[in-house]
Amino acid sequence: MFKNILVPIHLAYKKNHTKLFKGAFEVLDDDGKITLLYVNSNRTHGSVYPILEDQNQVDYDKSALDAIKEIAIKHSLPMDKVSFKIKDGSAHNEILEESKKIDADAIVMMATRPGLGSYFISSTAERVIRHAACSVFVMRLDK
């Protein structure tokens, strides 16, 4: 069992959130905490960065934070055990950085089924598994 779990969340895969949260709470200690992390990758690509206004980015981050809070409420997550983070950047880098920052002892995340592309470019889950300093649990996305 784990006391401090990081749960990266993707807003587009809503039908898989139940499975993700179930997995996270199965390995969470009774007195443990979960951090829900959303990574905004809009500024990852250098060519896009100059055209994004700072206020647009602030608005986007606020609506992403509101969205993950709504997801937590919809899934009846115990709010005394959940905190929320929004980060900008590359998903795997931000997940690894946040796990170190909060001293996570586990990461519970979703992953797609590997396809041809993952043989040449690693998926986010593969990169996190390879470089994480803690246990990583991967929940497969439903079709």
Short mmCIF file of N, CA and C in Angstrom, two decimals:
data_model
loop_
_atom_site.label_atom_id
_atom_site.label_comp_id
_atom_site.label_asym_id
_atom_site.label_seq_id
_atom_site.Cartn_x
_atom_site.Cartn_y
_atom_site.Cartn_z
N MET A 1 0.84 -1.19 0.00
CA MET A 1 0.00 0.00 0.00
C MET A 1 0.88 1.25 0.00
N PHE A 2 0.32 2.33 -0.53
CA PHE A 2 1.09 3.54 -0.74
C PHE A 2 0.40 4.74 -0.08
N LYS A 3 1.23 5.68 0.37
CA LYS A 3 0.72 6.83 1.11
C LYS A 3 0.58 8.09 0.25
N ASN A 4 1.35 8.17 -0.84
CA ASN A 4 1.37 9.39 -1.64
C ASN A 4 1.39 9.01 -3.11
N ILE A 5 0.23 9.07 -3.76
CA ILE A 5 0.10 8.59 -5.13
C ILE A 5 -0.16 9.76 -6.08
N LEU A 6 0.59 9.79 -7.16
CA LEU A 6 0.37 10.75 -8.23
C LEU A 6 -0.48 10.08 -9.31
N VAL A 7 -1.56 10.75 -9.71
CA VAL A 7 -2.45 10.21 -10.73
C VAL A 7 -2.56 11.23 -11.87
N PRO A 8 -1.76 11.05 -12.93
CA PRO A 8 -1.92 11.91 -14.11
C PRO A 8 -3.26 11.62 -14.77
N ILE A 9 -3.94 12.66 -15.17
CA ILE A 9 -5.29 12.49 -15.72
C ILE A 9 -5.37 13.17 -17.08
N HIS A 10 -5.98 12.48 -18.01
CA HIS A 10 -6.19 13.04 -19.35
C HIS A 10 -7.68 13.35 -19.48
N LEU A 11 -7.98 14.56 -19.85
CA LEU A 11 -9.38 14.99 -19.90
C LEU A 11 -10.16 14.34 -21.04
N ALA A 12 -9.49 13.87 -22.07
CA ALA A 12 -10.19 13.30 -23.23
C ALA A 12 -10.68 11.87 -23.00
N TYR A 13 -10.13 11.16 -22.03
CA TYR A 13 -10.48 9.76 -21.83
C TYR A 13 -11.41 9.59 -20.63
N LYS A 14 -12.51 10.30 -20.64
CA LYS A 14 -13.43 10.33 -19.50
C LYS A 14 -14.00 8.96 -19.15
N LYS A 15 -14.25 8.12 -20.15
CA LYS A 15 -14.85 6.82 -19.85
C LYS A 15 -13.90 5.91 -19.07
N ASN A 16 -12.62 6.27 -19.01
CA ASN A 16 -11.64 5.45 -18.30
C ASN A 16 -11.30 5.97 -16.91
N HIS A 17 -11.87 7.11 -16.53
CA HIS A 17 -11.54 7.69 -15.23
C HIS A 17 -11.97 6.77 -14.08
N THR A 18 -13.13 6.12 -14.20
CA THR A 18 -13.58 5.22 -13.13
C THR A 18 -12.55 4.13 -12.88
N LYS A 19 -12.07 3.53 -13.95
CA LYS A 19 -11.06 2.47 -13.84
C LYS A 19 -9.77 3.02 -13.22
N LEU A 20 -9.36 4.20 -13.64
CA LEU A 20 -8.15 4.83 -13.12
C LEU A 20 -8.26 5.08 -11.61
N PHE A 21 -9.36 5.67 -11.18
CA PHE A 21 -9.53 5.98 -9.77
C PHE A 21 -9.67 4.71 -8.93
N LYS A 22 -10.35 3.72 -9.46
CA LYS A 22 -10.48 2.46 -8.74
C LYS A 22 -9.10 1.86 -8.48
N GLY A 23 -8.26 1.86 -9.50
CA GLY A 23 -6.90 1.34 -9.35
C GLY A 23 -6.09 2.13 -8.33
N ALA A 24 -6.21 3.45 -8.37
CA ALA A 24 -5.46 4.28 -7.43
C ALA A 24 -5.90 4.05 -6.00
N PHE A 25 -7.20 3.98 -5.76
CA PHE A 25 -7.69 3.79 -4.39
C PHE A 25 -7.48 2.37 -3.88
N GLU A 26 -7.32 1.41 -4.78
CA GLU A 26 -7.01 0.04 -4.34
C GLU A 26 -5.64 -0.05 -3.70
N VAL A 27 -4.70 0.77 -4.15
CA VAL A 27 -3.34 0.69 -3.61
C VAL A 27 -3.02 1.82 -2.62
N LEU A 28 -4.00 2.66 -2.32
CA LEU A 28 -3.81 3.78 -1.39
C LEU A 28 -4.05 3.34 0.05
N ASP A 29 -3.12 3.70 0.93
CA ASP A 29 -3.32 3.46 2.36
C ASP A 29 -4.53 4.24 2.85
N ASP A 30 -5.09 3.81 3.97
CA ASP A 30 -6.26 4.50 4.54
C ASP A 30 -5.96 5.97 4.84
N ASP A 31 -4.72 6.26 5.25
CA ASP A 31 -4.35 7.64 5.56
C ASP A 31 -3.54 8.28 4.42
N GLY A 32 -3.61 7.70 3.23
CA GLY A 32 -2.85 8.20 2.09
C GLY A 32 -3.52 9.37 1.38
N LYS A 33 -2.77 9.96 0.47
CA LYS A 33 -3.23 11.11 -0.31
C LYS A 33 -2.98 10.85 -1.80
N ILE A 34 -3.83 11.44 -2.62
CA ILE A 34 -3.70 11.34 -4.07
C ILE A 34 -3.59 12.75 -4.64
N THR A 35 -2.67 12.92 -5.58
CA THR A 35 -2.55 14.18 -6.32
C THR A 35 -2.98 13.91 -7.75
N LEU A 36 -4.03 14.59 -8.19
CA LEU A 36 -4.46 14.51 -9.59
C LEU A 36 -3.69 15.56 -10.37
N LEU A 37 -3.03 15.12 -11.43
CA LEU A 37 -2.18 16.01 -12.24
C LEU A 37 -2.68 16.05 -13.67
N TYR A 38 -2.91 17.25 -14.17
CA TYR A 38 -3.19 17.45 -15.59
C TYR A 38 -2.04 18.21 -16.19
N VAL A 39 -1.50 17.69 -17.30
CA VAL A 39 -0.40 18.36 -17.99
C VAL A 39 -0.92 18.99 -19.27
N ASN A 40 -0.79 20.30 -19.35
CA ASN A 40 -1.16 21.06 -20.53
C ASN A 40 0.06 21.11 -21.45
N SER A 41 -0.04 20.45 -22.58
CA SER A 41 1.11 20.38 -23.49
C SER A 41 1.03 21.42 -24.61
N ASN A 42 0.17 22.42 -24.48
CA ASN A 42 0.03 23.45 -25.52
C ASN A 42 1.33 24.17 -25.81
N ARG A 43 2.12 24.42 -24.80
CA ARG A 43 3.36 25.18 -24.98
C ARG A 43 4.58 24.30 -25.21
N THR A 44 4.36 23.02 -25.38
CA THR A 44 5.47 22.10 -25.61
C THR A 44 6.14 22.37 -26.94
N HIS A 45 5.35 22.72 -27.93
CA HIS A 45 5.88 22.93 -29.27
C HIS A 45 6.29 24.39 -29.43
N GLY A 46 7.56 24.62 -29.66
CA GLY A 46 8.10 25.97 -29.73
C GLY A 46 7.43 26.86 -30.76
N SER A 47 6.96 26.28 -31.85
CA SER A 47 6.34 27.10 -32.89
C SER A 47 4.99 27.66 -32.45
N VAL A 48 4.34 27.03 -31.50
CA VAL A 48 3.03 27.48 -31.03
C VAL A 48 3.18 28.52 -29.92
N TYR A 49 4.22 28.41 -29.13
CA TYR A 49 4.38 29.27 -27.95
C TYR A 49 4.24 30.76 -28.24
N PRO A 50 4.87 31.30 -29.30
CA PRO A 50 4.76 32.75 -29.51
C PRO A 50 3.34 33.23 -29.80
N ILE A 51 2.45 32.38 -30.32
CA ILE A 51 1.11 32.87 -30.65
C ILE A 51 0.12 32.73 -29.49
N LEU A 52 0.53 32.06 -28.42
CA LEU A 52 -0.36 31.94 -27.26
C LEU A 52 -0.17 33.13 -26.33
N GLU A 53 -1.23 33.82 -26.07
CA GLU A 53 -1.16 34.94 -25.14
C GLU A 53 -1.17 34.40 -23.71
N ASP A 54 -0.49 35.09 -22.82
CA ASP A 54 -0.41 34.64 -21.43
C ASP A 54 -1.78 34.49 -20.80
N GLN A 55 -2.70 35.44 -21.06
CA GLN A 55 -4.03 35.36 -20.47
C GLN A 55 -4.79 34.13 -20.98
N ASN A 56 -4.60 33.77 -22.25
CA ASN A 56 -5.22 32.55 -22.77
C ASN A 56 -4.72 31.34 -22.01
N GLN A 57 -3.43 31.32 -21.72
CA GLN A 57 -2.85 30.20 -20.98
C GLN A 57 -3.40 30.13 -19.56
N VAL A 58 -3.54 31.27 -18.91
CA VAL A 58 -4.10 31.32 -17.57
C VAL A 58 -5.54 30.82 -17.58
N ASP A 59 -6.31 31.28 -18.57
CA ASP A 59 -7.70 30.84 -18.69
C ASP A 59 -7.79 29.34 -18.95
N TYR A 60 -6.92 28.83 -19.82
CA TYR A 60 -6.92 27.41 -20.14
C TYR A 60 -6.59 26.59 -18.90
N ASP A 61 -5.58 27.00 -18.16
CA ASP A 61 -5.18 26.28 -16.95
C ASP A 61 -6.30 26.30 -15.91
N LYS A 62 -6.99 27.44 -15.78
CA LYS A 62 -8.09 27.52 -14.82
C LYS A 62 -9.22 26.59 -15.23
N SER A 63 -9.55 26.55 -16.52
CA SER A 63 -10.64 25.66 -16.92
C SER A 63 -10.23 24.20 -16.82
N ALA A 64 -8.95 23.89 -17.00
CA ALA A 64 -8.48 22.51 -16.80
C ALA A 64 -8.58 22.13 -15.33
N LEU A 65 -8.21 23.05 -14.44
CA LEU A 65 -8.32 22.80 -13.00
C LEU A 65 -9.78 22.58 -12.61
N ASP A 66 -10.66 23.43 -13.13
CA ASP A 66 -12.10 23.26 -12.86
C ASP A 66 -12.58 21.90 -13.36
N ALA A 67 -12.09 21.49 -14.53
CA ALA A 67 -12.51 20.21 -15.12
C ALA A 67 -12.07 19.02 -14.27
N ILE A 68 -10.83 19.04 -13.76
CA ILE A 68 -10.40 17.89 -12.96
C ILE A 68 -11.08 17.88 -11.60
N LYS A 69 -11.42 19.06 -11.09
CA LYS A 69 -12.19 19.10 -9.84
C LYS A 69 -13.60 18.55 -10.06
N GLU A 70 -14.21 18.88 -11.19
CA GLU A 70 -15.53 18.35 -11.52
C GLU A 70 -15.49 16.83 -11.67
N ILE A 71 -14.42 16.33 -12.28
CA ILE A 71 -14.25 14.88 -12.44
C ILE A 71 -14.16 14.22 -11.07
N ALA A 72 -13.40 14.82 -10.17
CA ALA A 72 -13.26 14.27 -8.81
C ALA A 72 -14.62 14.24 -8.11
N ILE A 73 -15.38 15.29 -8.26
CA ILE A 73 -16.71 15.34 -7.63
C ILE A 73 -17.63 14.30 -8.27
N LYS A 74 -17.61 14.22 -9.60
CA LYS A 74 -18.46 13.26 -10.32
C LYS A 74 -18.18 11.82 -9.86
N HIS A 75 -16.93 11.52 -9.57
CA HIS A 75 -16.55 10.17 -9.17
C HIS A 75 -16.53 9.99 -7.65
N SER A 76 -17.07 10.97 -6.95
CA SER A 76 -17.20 10.93 -5.48
C SER A 76 -15.87 10.64 -4.79
N LEU A 77 -14.81 11.27 -5.28
CA LEU A 77 -13.51 11.10 -4.63
C LEU A 77 -13.53 11.86 -3.30
N PRO A 78 -12.95 11.28 -2.26
CA PRO A 78 -12.91 11.97 -0.97
C PRO A 78 -11.98 13.19 -1.03
N MET A 79 -12.56 14.37 -1.01
CA MET A 79 -11.80 15.61 -1.21
C MET A 79 -10.73 15.84 -0.14
N ASP A 80 -10.86 15.21 1.02
CA ASP A 80 -9.83 15.36 2.03
C ASP A 80 -8.58 14.55 1.69
N LYS A 81 -8.68 13.68 0.70
CA LYS A 81 -7.55 12.85 0.29
C LYS A 81 -6.97 13.26 -1.07
N VAL A 82 -7.58 14.25 -1.72
CA VAL A 82 -7.20 14.60 -3.08
C VAL A 82 -6.72 16.04 -3.17
N SER A 83 -5.62 16.22 -3.91
CA SER A 83 -5.16 17.57 -4.26
C SER A 83 -5.03 17.63 -5.78
N PHE A 84 -4.93 18.84 -6.30
CA PHE A 84 -4.97 19.05 -7.74
C PHE A 84 -3.77 19.88 -8.20
N LYS A 85 -3.20 19.49 -9.34
CA LYS A 85 -2.07 20.23 -9.92
C LYS A 85 -2.28 20.36 -11.42
N ILE A 86 -1.92 21.52 -11.95
CA ILE A 86 -1.89 21.76 -13.38
C ILE A 86 -0.46 22.16 -13.72
N LYS A 87 0.11 21.51 -14.71
CA LYS A 87 1.48 21.82 -15.14
C LYS A 87 1.48 22.04 -16.64
N ASP A 88 2.45 22.79 -17.12
CA ASP A 88 2.65 23.01 -18.56
C ASP A 88 3.91 22.30 -18.99
N GLY A 89 3.86 21.63 -20.13
CA GLY A 89 5.06 21.02 -20.67
C GLY A 89 4.80 19.66 -21.28
N SER A 90 5.85 18.91 -21.40
CA SER A 90 5.78 17.56 -21.94
C SER A 90 5.25 16.63 -20.86
N ALA A 91 4.26 15.82 -21.20
CA ALA A 91 3.57 15.01 -20.19
C ALA A 91 4.53 14.15 -19.37
N HIS A 92 5.37 13.37 -20.02
CA HIS A 92 6.23 12.46 -19.25
C HIS A 92 7.21 13.23 -18.36
N ASN A 93 7.76 14.33 -18.86
CA ASN A 93 8.68 15.13 -18.03
C ASN A 93 7.98 15.71 -16.82
N GLU A 94 6.80 16.25 -17.02
CA GLU A 94 6.06 16.88 -15.92
C GLU A 94 5.59 15.84 -14.90
N ILE A 95 5.20 14.66 -15.36
CA ILE A 95 4.79 13.60 -14.44
C ILE A 95 5.98 13.19 -13.57
N LEU A 96 7.13 12.98 -14.19
CA LEU A 96 8.32 12.58 -13.44
C LEU A 96 8.76 13.68 -12.47
N GLU A 97 8.73 14.93 -12.94
CA GLU A 97 9.13 16.05 -12.09
C GLU A 97 8.19 16.20 -10.88
N GLU A 98 6.89 16.12 -11.14
CA GLU A 98 5.92 16.26 -10.05
C GLU A 98 6.02 15.11 -9.06
N SER A 99 6.28 13.91 -9.56
CA SER A 99 6.41 12.76 -8.65
C SER A 99 7.58 12.97 -7.69
N LYS A 100 8.67 13.54 -8.19
CA LYS A 100 9.81 13.85 -7.31
C LYS A 100 9.46 14.98 -6.35
N LYS A 101 8.82 16.02 -6.88
CA LYS A 101 8.50 17.19 -6.07
C LYS A 101 7.61 16.85 -4.88
N ILE A 102 6.62 15.97 -5.09
CA ILE A 102 5.71 15.62 -4.00
C ILE A 102 6.15 14.36 -3.26
N ASP A 103 7.30 13.82 -3.67
CA ASP A 103 7.84 12.60 -3.07
C ASP A 103 6.82 11.45 -3.14
N ALA A 104 6.27 11.26 -4.34
CA ALA A 104 5.28 10.19 -4.55
C ALA A 104 5.94 8.83 -4.37
N ASP A 105 5.22 7.92 -3.76
CA ASP A 105 5.74 6.55 -3.66
C ASP A 105 5.08 5.64 -4.69
N ALA A 106 4.15 6.21 -5.50
CA ALA A 106 3.56 5.46 -6.61
C ALA A 106 2.93 6.43 -7.60
N ILE A 107 2.87 5.99 -8.85
CA ILE A 107 2.17 6.70 -9.91
C ILE A 107 1.16 5.70 -10.48
N VAL A 108 -0.09 6.12 -10.62
CA VAL A 108 -1.11 5.29 -11.25
C VAL A 108 -1.60 6.07 -12.46
N MET A 109 -1.43 5.48 -13.66
CA MET A 109 -1.76 6.21 -14.88
C MET A 109 -2.36 5.30 -15.93
N MET A 110 -3.00 5.91 -16.92
CA MET A 110 -3.60 5.19 -18.03
C MET A 110 -2.56 5.05 -19.15
N ALA A 111 -2.78 4.07 -20.03
CA ALA A 111 -1.93 3.91 -21.21
C ALA A 111 -2.73 3.29 -22.33
N THR A 112 -2.40 3.70 -23.53
CA THR A 112 -3.02 3.09 -24.70
C THR A 112 -2.32 1.78 -25.02
N ARG A 113 -2.97 0.97 -25.80
CA ARG A 113 -2.34 -0.27 -26.26
C ARG A 113 -1.25 0.10 -27.26
N PRO A 114 -0.09 -0.58 -27.19
CA PRO A 114 1.00 -0.20 -28.10
C PRO A 114 0.64 -0.48 -29.56
N GLY A 115 1.08 0.40 -30.40
CA GLY A 115 0.91 0.24 -31.83
C GLY A 115 2.25 0.39 -32.51
N LEU A 116 2.23 0.46 -33.81
CA LEU A 116 3.46 0.55 -34.57
C LEU A 116 4.29 1.76 -34.15
N GLY A 117 3.63 2.88 -33.89
CA GLY A 117 4.35 4.10 -33.51
C GLY A 117 5.13 3.97 -32.23
N SER A 118 4.66 3.15 -31.30
CA SER A 118 5.36 3.04 -30.02
C SER A 118 6.66 2.25 -30.13
N TYR A 119 6.88 1.60 -31.26
CA TYR A 119 8.16 0.92 -31.45
C TYR A 119 9.26 1.90 -31.81
N PHE A 120 8.87 3.07 -32.30
CA PHE A 120 9.85 4.06 -32.70
C PHE A 120 9.90 5.26 -31.75
N ILE A 121 8.74 5.64 -31.22
CA ILE A 121 8.65 6.76 -30.28
C ILE A 121 7.91 6.24 -29.05
N SER A 122 8.55 6.32 -27.91
CA SER A 122 7.95 5.79 -26.69
C SER A 122 6.72 6.58 -26.29
N SER A 123 5.74 5.87 -25.75
CA SER A 123 4.55 6.53 -25.23
C SER A 123 4.89 7.18 -23.89
N THR A 124 3.98 8.01 -23.44
CA THR A 124 4.17 8.66 -22.15
C THR A 124 4.35 7.64 -21.04
N ALA A 125 3.49 6.62 -21.01
CA ALA A 125 3.59 5.60 -19.96
C ALA A 125 4.93 4.89 -19.99
N GLU A 126 5.41 4.54 -21.17
CA GLU A 126 6.70 3.86 -21.26
C GLU A 126 7.83 4.72 -20.73
N ARG A 127 7.81 6.00 -21.05
CA ARG A 127 8.86 6.91 -20.56
C ARG A 127 8.79 7.07 -19.04
N VAL A 128 7.57 7.17 -18.52
CA VAL A 128 7.42 7.30 -17.07
C VAL A 128 7.92 6.04 -16.37
N ILE A 129 7.52 4.88 -16.87
CA ILE A 129 7.95 3.61 -16.27
C ILE A 129 9.47 3.51 -16.27
N ARG A 130 10.07 3.88 -17.38
CA ARG A 130 11.52 3.74 -17.54
C ARG A 130 12.30 4.65 -16.58
N HIS A 131 11.76 5.83 -16.26
CA HIS A 131 12.56 6.81 -15.52
C HIS A 131 12.04 7.13 -14.11
N ALA A 132 10.91 6.60 -13.73
CA ALA A 132 10.35 6.93 -12.41
C ALA A 132 11.19 6.34 -11.29
N ALA A 133 11.26 7.09 -10.20
CA ALA A 133 11.99 6.63 -9.01
C ALA A 133 11.05 5.91 -8.04
N CYS A 134 9.81 5.69 -8.44
CA CYS A 134 8.83 5.02 -7.58
C CYS A 134 8.08 3.97 -8.39
N SER A 135 7.20 3.24 -7.74
CA SER A 135 6.38 2.25 -8.43
C SER A 135 5.42 2.94 -9.39
N VAL A 136 5.18 2.29 -10.54
CA VAL A 136 4.23 2.83 -11.53
C VAL A 136 3.24 1.73 -11.87
N PHE A 137 1.95 2.04 -11.72
CA PHE A 137 0.89 1.13 -12.08
C PHE A 137 0.22 1.66 -13.34
N VAL A 138 0.10 0.82 -14.35
CA VAL A 138 -0.48 1.24 -15.63
C VAL A 138 -1.82 0.55 -15.82
N MET A 139 -2.85 1.34 -16.02
CA MET A 139 -4.19 0.85 -16.30
C MET A 139 -4.40 0.99 -17.80
N ARG A 140 -4.78 -0.08 -18.47
CA ARG A 140 -5.03 -0.03 -19.90
C ARG A 140 -6.33 0.67 -20.20
N LEU A 141 -6.31 1.52 -21.21
CA LEU A 141 -7.52 2.19 -21.67
C LEU A 141 -8.48 1.16 -22.24
N ASP A 142 -9.76 1.36 -21.97
CA ASP A 142 -10.78 0.54 -22.61
C ASP A 142 -10.94 1.03 -24.04
N LYS A 143 -11.35 0.13 -24.91
CA LYS A 143 -11.54 0.52 -26.32
C LYS A 143 -12.70 1.44 -26.48
#
